[in-house]
Amino acid sequence: MAMNQPVRVLAHFTPGPRVTEFLAPLDNLVDVRFCAADDDTTFYRELPDAEVLWHVLRPVSAADLELGGRLKLVHKMGAGVNTIDVGAATRLGIAVANMPGANAPSVAEGAVMLMLAALRRLPELDRATRAGAGWPTDPTLGETVRDIGSCTVGLIGYGNIAKRVETIVTAMGATVVHTNTRGAQGHPGWRTLPDLLAVSDVVSLHLPLTEHTEGLLDAAALSRMKPGAVLVNTSRGAVIDEPALVSALQHGPLQAAGLDVFATEPVDAANPLLKLDNVVVSPHTTWYTADTMHRYLAEAVGNCERLAAGQQLANVVNEVNL
């Protein structure tokens, strides 16, 4: 690829002014065409000419990849590549790369935000305040609302995001325990999953969606949690059995949940979780900050520069020869 020829990029998201300002001085390196996640007309028009796909959330199938006749790289704007058919990409000689750690500061803060909102019963109090209900008259507030600093916080998964959550909540006074699918026996905070569920006042999920983690928190696992516990998920929705979660929130042992992710996304308005007063939600956006976008763009452009120069790409998750 000639160095003076911009890399043709299809960016599968709608840009804000900061994104376009960041990219404007780089038009000699990248020729970026933007496409909203739900605009399949533009996506399929632009895909055949794209050399690089900047992918966010809308799944990329084998059929999509086969239409990308010039594709050399699918770059996930984030860490989890479960929304990309990596096997098909490998078969077609297309590299798949991700950005481990780039969104960790934002997701960690988002997870703590959901912990606080759930522990403090924020959605309920917000609605009552907006309705002009006056001073709270519910005596259970003083029985159920908790400080993170008095809680044991259990982290399922112990990567970049979880370790940042640990730093934040430890500074607030919490006791932290953790577990992961690879095992970390010997670390002072490590627990088995059953033990972690049994002792934690707050459980926060920070693990990828794989065949081993899908449905990890099923009815049996949820039943092991402490009465009055809070569950937070900023990883992948399908790690939790959603019908079992609804039951645990309605009948115990859970007091509340904070959810940024769902088994099917975008989440259907009919999802029973959205009807529960003890659930605080956001639409898979804990990662979505100006700071994370800046880090994403810097890494994405960096790999385009490497591609143009014939250099080894960063953070490739499959084995291909470019």
mmCIF file of C-alpha atoms in Angstrom:
data_model
loop_
_atom_site.group_PDB
_atom_site.id
_atom_site.type_symbol
_atom_site.label_atom_id
_atom_site.label_comp_id
_atom_site.label_asym_id
_atom_site.label_seq_id
_atom_site.Cartn_x
_atom_site.Cartn_y
_atom_site.Cartn_z
ATOM 1 C CA MET A 1 0.000 0.000 0.000
ATOM 2 C CA ALA A 2 1.434 3.374 -0.981
ATOM 3 C CA MET A 3 2.261 5.577 1.976
ATOM 4 C CA ASN A 4 0.749 8.656 0.290
ATOM 5 C CA GLN A 5 -2.629 6.975 -0.215
ATOM 6 C CA PRO A 6 -5.053 7.399 2.703
ATOM 7 C CA VAL A 7 -6.437 4.209 4.244
ATOM 8 C CA ARG A 8 -10.134 3.904 3.463
ATOM 9 C CA VAL A 9 -12.019 3.471 6.742
ATOM 10 C CA LEU A 10 -15.673 2.734 7.404
ATOM 11 C CA ALA A 11 -16.481 4.011 10.897
ATOM 12 C CA HIS A 12 -19.651 2.327 12.125
ATOM 13 C CA PHE A 13 -20.853 5.095 14.421
ATOM 14 C CA THR A 14 -22.112 8.655 14.253
ATOM 15 C CA PRO A 15 -19.346 11.189 14.986
ATOM 16 C CA GLY A 16 -19.571 14.226 17.200
ATOM 17 C CA PRO A 17 -17.633 17.432 16.551
ATOM 18 C CA ARG A 18 -14.680 16.338 18.692
ATOM 19 C CA VAL A 19 -14.272 13.203 16.574
ATOM 20 C CA THR A 20 -14.266 15.123 13.312
ATOM 21 C CA GLU A 21 -11.892 17.722 14.763
ATOM 22 C CA PHE A 22 -9.491 14.979 15.848
ATOM 23 C CA LEU A 23 -9.511 13.363 12.403
ATOM 24 C CA ALA A 24 -9.453 16.502 10.249
ATOM 25 C CA PRO A 25 -5.641 16.970 10.314
ATOM 26 C CA LEU A 26 -5.172 13.284 9.462
ATOM 27 C CA ASP A 27 -6.966 13.211 6.103
ATOM 28 C CA ASN A 28 -3.689 12.384 4.360
ATOM 29 C CA LEU A 29 -3.532 9.182 6.421
ATOM 30 C CA VAL A 30 -7.169 8.059 6.773
ATOM 31 C CA ASP A 31 -10.187 8.599 4.544
ATOM 32 C CA VAL A 32 -13.001 7.985 7.035
ATOM 33 C CA ARG A 33 -16.598 7.416 5.958
ATOM 34 C CA PHE A 34 -19.078 7.402 8.840
ATOM 35 C CA CYS A 35 -22.184 5.251 9.092
ATOM 36 C CA ALA A 36 -24.767 5.163 11.880
ATOM 37 C CA ALA A 37 -25.075 1.768 13.556
ATOM 38 C CA ASP A 38 -28.651 1.304 12.285
ATOM 39 C CA ASP A 39 -28.033 2.617 8.739
ATOM 40 C CA ASP A 40 -27.584 -0.602 6.783
ATOM 41 C CA THR A 41 -28.052 1.181 3.447
ATOM 42 C CA THR A 42 -24.935 3.276 3.950
ATOM 43 C CA PHE A 43 -23.082 0.394 5.593
ATOM 44 C CA TYR A 44 -23.511 -1.939 2.633
ATOM 45 C CA ARG A 45 -22.785 0.840 0.146
ATOM 46 C CA GLU A 46 -19.487 1.740 1.799
ATOM 47 C CA LEU A 47 -18.350 -1.719 2.939
ATOM 48 C CA PRO A 48 -16.982 -3.018 -0.409
ATOM 49 C CA ASP A 49 -14.503 -0.121 -0.633
ATOM 50 C CA ALA A 50 -13.383 -0.138 2.998
ATOM 51 C CA GLU A 51 -9.924 -1.377 3.931
ATOM 52 C CA VAL A 52 -10.586 -0.962 7.653
ATOM 53 C CA LEU A 53 -13.821 -1.222 9.618
ATOM 54 C CA TRP A 54 -13.992 0.629 12.926
ATOM 55 C CA HIS A 55 -16.554 -1.497 14.748
ATOM 56 C CA VAL A 56 -18.536 -0.572 17.863
ATOM 57 C CA LEU A 57 -21.607 -2.689 18.707
ATOM 58 C CA ARG A 58 -23.703 -3.729 15.694
ATOM 59 C CA PRO A 59 -22.655 -7.361 15.036
ATOM 60 C CA VAL A 60 -20.379 -8.068 12.078
ATOM 61 C CA SER A 61 -21.335 -11.382 10.475
ATOM 62 C CA ALA A 62 -19.504 -13.693 8.095
ATOM 63 C CA ALA A 63 -21.789 -12.444 5.314
ATOM 64 C CA ASP A 64 -20.802 -8.862 6.087
ATOM 65 C CA LEU A 65 -17.116 -9.732 6.004
ATOM 66 C CA GLU A 66 -17.476 -11.520 2.688
ATOM 67 C CA LEU A 67 -18.908 -8.326 1.186
ATOM 68 C CA GLY A 68 -15.847 -6.395 2.340
ATOM 69 C CA GLY A 69 -13.676 -7.387 -0.581
ATOM 70 C CA ARG A 70 -10.908 -4.904 0.318
ATOM 71 C CA LEU A 71 -11.060 -5.376 4.104
ATOM 72 C CA LYS A 72 -7.734 -5.944 5.812
ATOM 73 C CA LEU A 73 -8.684 -5.055 9.382
ATOM 74 C CA VAL A 74 -11.754 -4.987 11.613
ATOM 75 C CA HIS A 75 -10.785 -2.854 14.584
ATOM 76 C CA LYS A 76 -13.056 -3.146 17.594
ATOM 77 C CA MET A 77 -13.509 0.184 19.351
ATOM 78 C CA GLY A 78 -13.326 -1.552 22.714
ATOM 79 C CA ALA A 79 -12.128 -4.846 24.151
ATOM 80 C CA GLY A 80 -14.785 -7.526 23.559
ATOM 81 C CA VAL A 81 -14.800 -9.076 20.091
ATOM 82 C CA ASN A 82 -17.846 -11.314 20.628
ATOM 83 C CA THR A 83 -19.822 -9.169 18.142
ATOM 84 C CA ILE A 84 -17.397 -10.041 15.329
ATOM 85 C CA ASP A 85 -17.265 -13.382 13.517
ATOM 86 C CA VAL A 86 -13.552 -13.800 14.194
ATOM 87 C CA GLY A 87 -13.477 -17.260 12.616
ATOM 88 C CA ALA A 88 -14.840 -15.934 9.324
ATOM 89 C CA ALA A 89 -12.425 -13.006 9.427
ATOM 90 C CA THR A 90 -9.500 -15.387 9.883
ATOM 91 C CA ARG A 91 -10.703 -17.552 7.006
ATOM 92 C CA LEU A 92 -10.920 -14.463 4.789
ATOM 93 C CA GLY A 93 -7.494 -13.173 5.823
ATOM 94 C CA ILE A 94 -8.877 -10.183 7.696
ATOM 95 C CA ALA A 95 -7.144 -9.148 10.907
ATOM 96 C CA VAL A 96 -9.288 -8.453 13.978
ATOM 97 C CA ALA A 97 -7.863 -6.111 16.593
ATOM 98 C CA ASN A 98 -9.208 -4.698 19.825
ATOM 99 C CA MET A 99 -8.256 -2.021 22.347
ATOM 100 C CA PRO A 100 -7.690 -3.681 25.727
ATOM 101 C CA GLY A 101 -7.723 -1.184 28.548
ATOM 102 C CA ALA A 102 -8.654 1.840 26.440
ATOM 103 C CA ASN A 103 -12.134 2.104 27.939
ATOM 104 C CA ALA A 104 -11.174 0.878 31.420
ATOM 105 C CA PRO A 105 -11.230 4.259 33.187
ATOM 106 C CA SER A 106 -14.674 5.132 31.827
ATOM 107 C CA VAL A 107 -16.285 1.727 32.385
ATOM 108 C CA ALA A 108 -14.864 1.500 35.894
ATOM 109 C CA GLU A 109 -16.339 4.871 36.824
ATOM 110 C CA GLY A 110 -19.613 3.846 35.165
ATOM 111 C CA ALA A 111 -19.731 0.660 37.210
ATOM 112 C CA VAL A 112 -19.233 2.613 40.432
ATOM 113 C CA MET A 113 -21.915 5.064 39.302
ATOM 114 C CA LEU A 114 -24.368 2.173 38.927
ATOM 115 C CA MET A 115 -23.345 0.767 42.319
ATOM 116 C CA LEU A 116 -24.062 4.096 43.981
ATOM 117 C CA ALA A 117 -27.337 4.608 42.120
ATOM 118 C CA ALA A 118 -28.568 1.137 43.073
ATOM 119 C CA LEU A 119 -27.336 1.271 46.671
ATOM 120 C CA ARG A 120 -28.863 4.732 47.173
ATOM 121 C CA ARG A 121 -32.153 3.820 45.427
ATOM 122 C CA LEU A 122 -31.589 6.783 43.127
ATOM 123 C CA PRO A 123 -34.190 5.996 40.416
ATOM 124 C CA GLU A 124 -36.949 5.745 43.014
ATOM 125 C CA LEU A 125 -35.913 8.958 44.766
ATOM 126 C CA ASP A 126 -35.499 10.774 41.457
ATOM 127 C CA ARG A 127 -39.049 9.890 40.398
ATOM 128 C CA ALA A 128 -40.504 10.886 43.777
ATOM 129 C CA THR A 129 -38.652 14.205 43.778
ATOM 130 C CA ARG A 130 -39.783 15.061 40.251
ATOM 131 C CA ALA A 131 -43.374 14.248 41.272
ATOM 132 C CA GLY A 132 -43.146 16.744 44.123
ATOM 133 C CA ALA A 133 -43.613 14.059 46.778
ATOM 134 C CA GLY A 134 -41.867 16.127 49.438
ATOM 135 C CA TRP A 135 -39.561 14.699 52.096
ATOM 136 C CA PRO A 136 -39.186 10.894 51.936
ATOM 137 C CA THR A 137 -41.646 9.129 54.213
ATOM 138 C CA ASP A 138 -40.438 5.589 53.520
ATOM 139 C CA PRO A 139 -38.799 4.321 56.739
ATOM 140 C CA THR A 140 -37.062 1.525 54.824
ATOM 141 C CA LEU A 141 -34.658 4.061 53.293
ATOM 142 C CA GLY A 142 -32.741 4.140 56.558
ATOM 143 C CA GLU A 143 -32.778 0.342 56.650
ATOM 144 C CA THR A 144 -31.695 -0.427 53.096
ATOM 145 C CA VAL A 145 -29.608 2.442 51.656
ATOM 146 C CA ARG A 146 -25.897 1.655 52.061
ATOM 147 C CA ASP A 147 -22.507 3.338 51.858
ATOM 148 C CA ILE A 148 -20.050 1.597 49.566
ATOM 149 C CA GLY A 149 -17.506 2.096 52.315
ATOM 150 C CA SER A 150 -19.403 -0.305 54.564
ATOM 151 C CA CYS A 151 -19.754 -2.966 51.864
ATOM 152 C CA THR A 152 -17.834 -5.943 50.596
ATOM 153 C CA VAL A 153 -17.584 -5.538 46.828
ATOM 154 C CA GLY A 154 -17.117 -8.730 44.822
ATOM 155 C CA LEU A 155 -15.563 -8.434 41.365
ATOM 156 C CA ILE A 156 -16.206 -11.286 38.929
ATOM 157 C CA GLY A 157 -13.357 -10.954 36.474
ATOM 158 C CA TYR A 158 -10.126 -9.243 37.449
ATOM 159 C CA GLY A 159 -8.785 -7.438 34.409
ATOM 160 C CA ASN A 160 -8.104 -3.766 33.672
ATOM 161 C CA ILE A 161 -11.595 -2.524 34.474
ATOM 162 C CA ALA A 162 -12.088 -4.554 37.639
ATOM 163 C CA LYS A 163 -8.744 -3.432 39.035
ATOM 164 C CA ARG A 164 -9.709 0.207 38.482
ATOM 165 C CA VAL A 165 -13.033 -0.416 40.231
ATOM 166 C CA GLU A 166 -11.055 -1.948 43.095
ATOM 167 C CA THR A 167 -8.911 1.185 43.376
ATOM 168 C CA ILE A 168 -11.951 3.467 43.478
ATOM 169 C CA VAL A 169 -14.080 1.545 45.964
ATOM 170 C CA THR A 170 -11.123 0.720 48.198
ATOM 171 C CA ALA A 171 -10.466 4.453 48.447
ATOM 172 C CA MET A 172 -14.088 4.801 49.559
ATOM 173 C CA GLY A 173 -13.536 2.257 52.316
ATOM 174 C CA ALA A 174 -14.915 -0.939 50.763
ATOM 175 C CA THR A 175 -13.488 -4.413 51.223
ATOM 176 C CA VAL A 176 -12.827 -6.032 47.839
ATOM 177 C CA VAL A 177 -12.816 -9.708 46.880
ATOM 178 C CA HIS A 178 -12.542 -11.084 43.369
ATOM 179 C CA THR A 179 -12.607 -14.159 41.197
ATOM 180 C CA ASN A 180 -12.044 -14.977 37.538
ATOM 181 C CA THR A 181 -12.354 -17.856 35.125
ATOM 182 C CA ARG A 182 -8.588 -18.500 35.033
ATOM 183 C CA GLY A 183 -8.158 -18.778 38.791
ATOM 184 C CA ALA A 184 -5.873 -16.666 40.924
ATOM 185 C CA GLN A 185 -5.387 -18.707 44.056
ATOM 186 C CA GLY A 186 -2.822 -17.152 46.347
ATOM 187 C CA HIS A 187 -3.897 -13.557 45.760
ATOM 188 C CA PRO A 188 -5.186 -12.254 49.115
ATOM 189 C CA GLY A 189 -8.508 -11.075 47.703
ATOM 190 C CA TRP A 190 -9.263 -14.157 45.610
ATOM 191 C CA ARG A 191 -12.364 -16.245 46.338
ATOM 192 C CA THR A 192 -14.166 -19.046 44.574
ATOM 193 C CA LEU A 193 -17.299 -17.844 42.817
ATOM 194 C CA PRO A 194 -19.696 -19.411 45.377
ATOM 195 C CA ASP A 195 -17.740 -17.854 48.247
ATOM 196 C CA LEU A 196 -17.652 -14.450 46.563
ATOM 197 C CA LEU A 197 -21.413 -14.493 45.973
ATOM 198 C CA ALA A 198 -22.046 -15.475 49.584
ATOM 199 C CA VAL A 199 -20.004 -12.670 51.179
ATOM 200 C CA SER A 200 -20.493 -9.723 48.803
ATOM 201 C CA ASP A 201 -22.899 -6.853 49.395
ATOM 202 C CA VAL A 202 -22.227 -5.641 45.848
ATOM 203 C CA VAL A 203 -21.277 -7.937 42.956
ATOM 204 C CA SER A 204 -19.887 -6.343 39.786
ATOM 205 C CA LEU A 205 -19.278 -8.241 36.527
ATOM 206 C CA HIS A 206 -16.120 -7.617 34.476
ATOM 207 C CA LEU A 207 -15.587 -10.575 32.160
ATOM 208 C CA PRO A 208 -15.970 -11.336 28.447
ATOM 209 C CA LEU A 209 -18.841 -13.319 26.969
ATOM 210 C CA THR A 210 -17.616 -16.794 26.026
ATOM 211 C CA GLU A 211 -19.068 -20.283 25.968
ATOM 212 C CA HIS A 212 -17.808 -20.632 29.537
ATOM 213 C CA THR A 213 -19.287 -17.383 30.884
ATOM 214 C CA GLU A 214 -22.669 -17.330 29.114
ATOM 215 C CA GLY A 215 -25.355 -17.775 31.777
ATOM 216 C CA LEU A 216 -22.706 -17.869 34.508
ATOM 217 C CA LEU A 217 -25.065 -16.165 36.945
ATOM 218 C CA ASP A 218 -28.052 -18.467 36.661
ATOM 219 C CA ALA A 219 -30.839 -19.040 39.176
ATOM 220 C CA ALA A 220 -28.636 -21.256 41.348
ATOM 221 C CA ALA A 221 -25.809 -18.706 41.454
ATOM 222 C CA LEU A 222 -28.145 -15.783 42.153
ATOM 223 C CA SER A 223 -29.735 -17.725 45.009
ATOM 224 C CA ARG A 224 -26.331 -17.849 46.737
ATOM 225 C CA MET A 225 -26.090 -14.056 46.979
ATOM 226 C CA LYS A 226 -26.545 -12.224 50.261
ATOM 227 C CA PRO A 227 -30.061 -10.988 51.089
ATOM 228 C CA GLY A 228 -30.184 -7.321 50.118
ATOM 229 C CA ALA A 229 -27.209 -7.544 47.752
ATOM 230 C CA VAL A 230 -26.798 -5.382 44.651
ATOM 231 C CA LEU A 231 -25.707 -6.744 41.253
ATOM 232 C CA VAL A 232 -23.988 -4.524 38.664
ATOM 233 C CA ASN A 233 -23.223 -5.539 35.081
ATOM 234 C CA THR A 234 -21.128 -3.459 32.688
ATOM 235 C CA SER A 235 -19.644 -6.441 30.819
ATOM 236 C CA ARG A 236 -22.061 -8.456 28.641
ATOM 237 C CA GLY A 237 -25.750 -9.051 29.272
ATOM 238 C CA ALA A 238 -25.776 -12.749 28.472
ATOM 239 C CA VAL A 239 -23.429 -13.501 31.379
ATOM 240 C CA ILE A 240 -26.624 -13.302 33.479
ATOM 241 C CA ASP A 241 -29.739 -15.443 33.037
ATOM 242 C CA GLU A 242 -32.186 -12.536 32.694
ATOM 243 C CA PRO A 243 -35.404 -14.382 33.706
ATOM 244 C CA ALA A 244 -33.581 -15.628 36.811
ATOM 245 C CA LEU A 245 -32.437 -12.078 37.536
ATOM 246 C CA VAL A 246 -35.998 -10.780 37.297
ATOM 247 C CA SER A 247 -37.080 -13.391 39.822
ATOM 248 C CA ALA A 248 -34.191 -12.618 42.170
ATOM 249 C CA LEU A 249 -35.083 -8.915 42.077
ATOM 250 C CA GLN A 250 -38.787 -9.554 42.661
ATOM 251 C CA HIS A 251 -38.549 -12.251 45.299
ATOM 252 C CA GLY A 252 -35.028 -11.999 46.674
ATOM 253 C CA PRO A 253 -32.274 -12.232 47.526
ATOM 254 C CA LEU A 254 -31.360 -9.158 45.456
ATOM 255 C CA GLN A 255 -32.308 -5.669 46.588
ATOM 256 C CA ALA A 256 -31.348 -3.927 43.344
ATOM 257 C CA ALA A 257 -29.375 -4.110 40.115
ATOM 258 C CA GLY A 258 -27.472 -1.636 37.963
ATOM 259 C CA LEU A 259 -27.343 -2.731 34.321
ATOM 260 C CA ASP A 260 -25.531 -1.194 31.365
ATOM 261 C CA VAL A 261 -25.829 -4.319 29.208
ATOM 262 C CA PHE A 262 -28.548 -6.775 28.220
ATOM 263 C CA ALA A 263 -28.742 -10.174 26.546
ATOM 264 C CA THR A 264 -30.295 -8.578 23.439
ATOM 265 C CA GLU A 265 -29.188 -5.103 22.414
ATOM 266 C CA PRO A 266 -30.512 -2.565 21.905
ATOM 267 C CA VAL A 267 -32.718 -3.658 24.788
ATOM 268 C CA ASP A 268 -36.381 -4.229 23.936
ATOM 269 C CA ALA A 269 -38.797 -1.884 25.718
ATOM 270 C CA ALA A 270 -40.767 -4.994 26.726
ATOM 271 C CA ASN A 271 -37.837 -6.490 28.660
ATOM 272 C CA PRO A 272 -39.219 -7.204 32.173
ATOM 273 C CA LEU A 273 -36.082 -5.772 33.765
ATOM 274 C CA LEU A 274 -37.116 -2.310 32.568
ATOM 275 C CA LYS A 275 -40.386 -2.553 34.489
ATOM 276 C CA LEU A 276 -38.756 -3.052 37.892
ATOM 277 C CA ASP A 277 -38.404 -0.083 40.241
ATOM 278 C CA ASN A 278 -35.256 -1.536 41.822
ATOM 279 C CA VAL A 279 -33.253 -1.559 38.586
ATOM 280 C CA VAL A 280 -31.189 1.358 37.271
ATOM 281 C CA VAL A 281 -30.205 1.093 33.607
ATOM 282 C CA SER A 282 -28.150 2.691 30.852
ATOM 283 C CA PRO A 283 -27.884 1.623 27.163
ATOM 284 C CA HIS A 284 -24.377 0.094 27.008
ATOM 285 C CA THR A 285 -22.782 3.521 27.393
ATOM 286 C CA THR A 286 -20.538 3.368 30.460
ATOM 287 C CA TRP A 287 -17.599 3.301 28.029
ATOM 288 C CA TYR A 288 -18.898 6.237 25.986
ATOM 289 C CA THR A 289 -17.056 9.356 27.119
ATOM 290 C CA ALA A 290 -15.033 11.999 25.332
ATOM 291 C CA ASP A 291 -11.921 10.629 27.024
ATOM 292 C CA THR A 292 -12.482 7.051 25.837
ATOM 293 C CA MET A 293 -13.296 8.220 22.307
ATOM 294 C CA HIS A 294 -9.998 10.114 22.197
ATOM 295 C CA ARG A 295 -8.120 6.979 23.264
ATOM 296 C CA TYR A 296 -10.047 4.843 20.747
ATOM 297 C CA LEU A 297 -9.339 7.178 17.849
ATOM 298 C CA ALA A 298 -5.644 7.418 18.697
ATOM 299 C CA GLU A 299 -5.331 3.614 18.728
ATOM 300 C CA ALA A 300 -7.472 3.159 15.610
ATOM 301 C CA VAL A 301 -5.489 5.703 13.611
ATOM 302 C CA GLY A 302 -2.257 4.183 14.889
ATOM 303 C CA ASN A 303 -3.182 0.809 13.435
ATOM 304 C CA CYS A 304 -4.157 2.426 10.134
ATOM 305 C CA GLU A 305 -0.713 4.023 10.042
ATOM 306 C CA ARG A 306 0.909 0.640 10.712
ATOM 307 C CA LEU A 307 -1.229 -0.963 7.992
ATOM 308 C CA ALA A 308 -0.193 1.669 5.461
ATOM 309 C CA ALA A 309 3.479 1.228 6.383
ATOM 310 C CA GLY A 310 3.331 -2.566 6.240
ATOM 311 C CA GLN A 311 4.135 -2.828 9.945
ATOM 312 C CA GLN A 312 2.813 -5.300 12.506
ATOM 313 C CA LEU A 313 -0.599 -4.281 13.805
ATOM 314 C CA ALA A 314 -1.228 -3.768 17.512
ATOM 315 C CA ASN A 315 -3.578 -5.940 19.582
ATOM 316 C CA VAL A 316 -4.543 -8.411 16.846
ATOM 317 C CA VAL A 317 -6.590 -11.287 18.293
ATOM 318 C CA ASN A 318 -6.452 -13.714 15.340
ATOM 319 C CA GLU A 319 -3.709 -15.150 13.173
ATOM 320 C CA VAL A 320 -3.597 -13.787 9.626
ATOM 321 C CA ASN A 321 -0.934 -12.831 7.111
ATOM 322 C CA LEU A 322 -1.468 -9.365 5.677
#
